[in-house]
C-alpha positions as a printed NumPy array, in Angstrom:
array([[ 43.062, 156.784, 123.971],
       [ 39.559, 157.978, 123.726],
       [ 37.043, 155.478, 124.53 ],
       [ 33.958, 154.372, 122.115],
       [ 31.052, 156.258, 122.919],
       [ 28.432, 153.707, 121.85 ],
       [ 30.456, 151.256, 124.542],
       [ 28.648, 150.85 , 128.329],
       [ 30.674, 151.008, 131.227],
       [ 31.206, 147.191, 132.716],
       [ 28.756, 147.936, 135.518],
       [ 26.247, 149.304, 132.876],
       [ 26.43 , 146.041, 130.775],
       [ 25.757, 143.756, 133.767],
       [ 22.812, 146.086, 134.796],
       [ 21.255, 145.885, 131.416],
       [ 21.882, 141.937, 131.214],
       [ 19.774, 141.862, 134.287],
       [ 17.101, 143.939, 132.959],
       [ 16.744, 141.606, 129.563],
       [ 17.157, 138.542, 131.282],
       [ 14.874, 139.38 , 134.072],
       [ 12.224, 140.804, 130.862],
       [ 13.351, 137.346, 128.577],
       [ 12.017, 134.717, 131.392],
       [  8.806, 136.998, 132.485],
       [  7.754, 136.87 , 128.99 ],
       [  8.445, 133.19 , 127.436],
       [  5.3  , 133.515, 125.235],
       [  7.666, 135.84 , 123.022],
       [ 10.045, 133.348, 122.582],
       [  9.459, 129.909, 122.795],
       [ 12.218, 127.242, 122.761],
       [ 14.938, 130.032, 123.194],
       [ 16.978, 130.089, 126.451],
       [ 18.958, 133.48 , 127.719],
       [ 21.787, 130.912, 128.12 ],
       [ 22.454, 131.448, 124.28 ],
       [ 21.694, 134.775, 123.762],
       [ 23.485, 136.133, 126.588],
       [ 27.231, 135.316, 124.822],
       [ 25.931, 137.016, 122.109],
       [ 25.263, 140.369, 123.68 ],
       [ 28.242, 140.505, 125.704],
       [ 30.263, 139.683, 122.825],
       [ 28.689, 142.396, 120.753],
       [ 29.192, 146.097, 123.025],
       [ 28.097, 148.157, 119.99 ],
       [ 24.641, 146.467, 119.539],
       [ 24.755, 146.502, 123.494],
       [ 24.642, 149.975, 123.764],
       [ 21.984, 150.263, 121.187],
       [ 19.663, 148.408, 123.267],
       [ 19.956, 150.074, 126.352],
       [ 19.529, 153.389, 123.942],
       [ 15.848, 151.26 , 123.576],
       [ 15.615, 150.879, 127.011],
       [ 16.583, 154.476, 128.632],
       [ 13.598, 155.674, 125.845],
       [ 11.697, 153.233, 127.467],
       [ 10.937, 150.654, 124.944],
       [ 11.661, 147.486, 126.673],
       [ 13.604, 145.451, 124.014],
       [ 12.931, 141.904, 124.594],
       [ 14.078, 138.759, 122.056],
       [ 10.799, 138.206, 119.746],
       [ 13.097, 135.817, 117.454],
       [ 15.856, 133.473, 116.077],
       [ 16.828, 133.4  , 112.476],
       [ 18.455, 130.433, 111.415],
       [ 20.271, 131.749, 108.801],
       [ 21.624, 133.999, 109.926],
       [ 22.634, 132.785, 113.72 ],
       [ 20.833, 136.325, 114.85 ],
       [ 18.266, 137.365, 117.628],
       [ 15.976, 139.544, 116.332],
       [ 15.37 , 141.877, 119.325],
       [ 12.345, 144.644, 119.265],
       [ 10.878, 147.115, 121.623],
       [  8.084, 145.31 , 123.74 ],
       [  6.87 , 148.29 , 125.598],
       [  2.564, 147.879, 125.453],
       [  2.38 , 151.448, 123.904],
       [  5.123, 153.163, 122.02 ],
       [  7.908, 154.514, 123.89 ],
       [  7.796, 157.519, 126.223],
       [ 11.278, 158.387, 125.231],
       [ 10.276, 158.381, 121.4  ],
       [  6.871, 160.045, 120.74 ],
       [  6.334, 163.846, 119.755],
       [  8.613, 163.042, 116.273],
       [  7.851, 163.42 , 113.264],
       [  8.731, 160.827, 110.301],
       [ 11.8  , 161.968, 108.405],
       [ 14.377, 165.121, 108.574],
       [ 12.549, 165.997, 105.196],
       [  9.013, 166.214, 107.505],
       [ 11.154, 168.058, 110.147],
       [ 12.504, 171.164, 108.175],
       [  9.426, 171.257, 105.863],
       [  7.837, 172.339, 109.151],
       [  7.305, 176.436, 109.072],
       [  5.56 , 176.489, 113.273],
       [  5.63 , 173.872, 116.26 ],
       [  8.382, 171.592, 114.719],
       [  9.365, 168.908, 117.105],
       [ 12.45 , 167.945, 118.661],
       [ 13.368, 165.096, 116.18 ],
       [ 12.034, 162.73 , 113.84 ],
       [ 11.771, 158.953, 113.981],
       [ 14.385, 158.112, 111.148],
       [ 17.33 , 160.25 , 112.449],
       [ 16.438, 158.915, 115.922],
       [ 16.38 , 155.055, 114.814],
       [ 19.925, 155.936, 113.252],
       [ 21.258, 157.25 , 116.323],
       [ 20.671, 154.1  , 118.165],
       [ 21.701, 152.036, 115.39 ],
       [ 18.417, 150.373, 115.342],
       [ 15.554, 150.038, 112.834],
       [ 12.243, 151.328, 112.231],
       [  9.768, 148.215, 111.914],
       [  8.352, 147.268, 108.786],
       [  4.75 , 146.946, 108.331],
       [  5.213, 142.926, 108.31 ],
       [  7.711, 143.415, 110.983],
       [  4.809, 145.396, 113.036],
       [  1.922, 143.041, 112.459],
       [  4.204, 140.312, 113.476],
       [  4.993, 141.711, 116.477],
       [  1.101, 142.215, 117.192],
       [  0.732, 138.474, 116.906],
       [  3.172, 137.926, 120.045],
       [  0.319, 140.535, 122.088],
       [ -1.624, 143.559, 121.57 ],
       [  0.637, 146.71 , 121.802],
       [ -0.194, 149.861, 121.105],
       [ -3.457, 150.285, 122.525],
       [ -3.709, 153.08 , 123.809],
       [ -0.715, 155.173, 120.94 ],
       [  0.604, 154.199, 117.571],
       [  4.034, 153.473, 116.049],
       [  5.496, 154.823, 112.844],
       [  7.031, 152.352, 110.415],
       [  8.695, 152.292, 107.555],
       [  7.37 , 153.618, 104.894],
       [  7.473, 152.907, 100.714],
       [  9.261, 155.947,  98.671],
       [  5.975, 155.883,  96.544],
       [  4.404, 156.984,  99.705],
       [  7.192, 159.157, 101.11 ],
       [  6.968, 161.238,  97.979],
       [  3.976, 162.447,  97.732],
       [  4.468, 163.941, 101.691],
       [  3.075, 161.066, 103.341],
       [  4.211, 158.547, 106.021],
       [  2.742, 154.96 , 108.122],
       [  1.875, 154.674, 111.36 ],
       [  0.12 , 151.803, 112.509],
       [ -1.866, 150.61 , 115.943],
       [ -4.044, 148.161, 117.658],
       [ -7.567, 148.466, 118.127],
       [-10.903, 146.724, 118.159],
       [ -8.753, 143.315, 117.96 ],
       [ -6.71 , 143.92 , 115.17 ],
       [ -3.775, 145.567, 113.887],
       [ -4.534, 148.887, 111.899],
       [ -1.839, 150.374, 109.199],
       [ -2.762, 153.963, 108.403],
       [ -1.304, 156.881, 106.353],
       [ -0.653, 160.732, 107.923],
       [  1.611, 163.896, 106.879],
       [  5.093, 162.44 , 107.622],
       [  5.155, 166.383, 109.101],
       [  2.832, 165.308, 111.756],
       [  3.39 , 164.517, 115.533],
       [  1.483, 163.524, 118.333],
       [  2.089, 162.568, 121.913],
       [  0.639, 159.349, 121.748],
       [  2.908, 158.463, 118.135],
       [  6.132, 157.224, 118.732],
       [  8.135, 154.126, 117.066],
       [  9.053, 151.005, 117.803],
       [ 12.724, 149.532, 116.986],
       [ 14.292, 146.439, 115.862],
       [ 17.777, 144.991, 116.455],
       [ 19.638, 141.76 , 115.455],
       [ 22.309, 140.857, 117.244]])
């Protein structure tokens, strides 16, 4: 029987618990009134959504627990990293961007990549709530998701953090940069 590829190997898992744990109790401000004693279960009971956060951390993105919902019994887990992840800049916004491209297309785009991992792209409130936990992106910027009404006419949203606030701004969804990357989001 072939084994799940989106499944870590038992020595994997317990490395990557380490990693979040060790990342959950440096960082407390994120989280307040949560304890890894809860979420822990969770992610070992879940492999799948496992995997897709070490996918966020081998691209460097540093996934840490930014919230509970109460509805729905989920952690909402997001990449922490204080610039957009190494592993996940020099894309464009969509497959559309990518093979519109006639010269110097990139590697990949942020949507197809998000897939992959079976994460999210953030949301523009997702992204400005996330820049009320700390500044990130200082230094880069993040794609997000962006409305069809934008999407359509060729565009896409990126947003940052500068001069002490949060900055949503609009660009070819063609476009890439090394400093643009994207940040993801995970419930588990």
């Amino acid at each position: 029987m072939k084994k799940n590829q989106k499944e870590l190997s038992n020595e994997k898992q317990h490395e990557l618990l380490d990693i979040l744990k060790e990342r959950f109790e440096k960082n407390s401000h994120r989280h307040e009134n949560l304890n890894w004693k809860d979420v822990e279960p969770k992610l070992k009971n879940n492999r799948e959504k496992l995997w897709s956060l070490n996918e966020m951390e081998s691209t460097e993105g540093e996934p840490d627990v930014i919230a509970y919902d109460e509805v729905t019994g989920e952690y909402i887990f997001c990449d922490c990293s204080k610039e957009s992840p190494k592993g996940r800049r020099k894309v464009c916004y969509d497959r559309e961007a990518l093979e519109a491209r006639k010269k110097y297309k990139p590697e990949n785009n942020a949507i197809d990549m998000a897939n992959d991992m079976g994460i999210e792209m953030l949301t523009e409130e997702q992204y400005r709530e996330l820049q009320k936990l700390e500044p990130f992106d200082t230094k880069t910027s993040s794609w997000i998701q962006t409305p069809g009404t934008v999407r359509n006419l060729g565009g896409a949203l990126f947003g940052d953090y500068r001069y002490g606030q949060v900055f949503i701004y609009h660009n070819g969804a063609d476009s890439y940069y090394g400093v643009r990357g994207f940040r993801g989001i995970l419930r588990v």
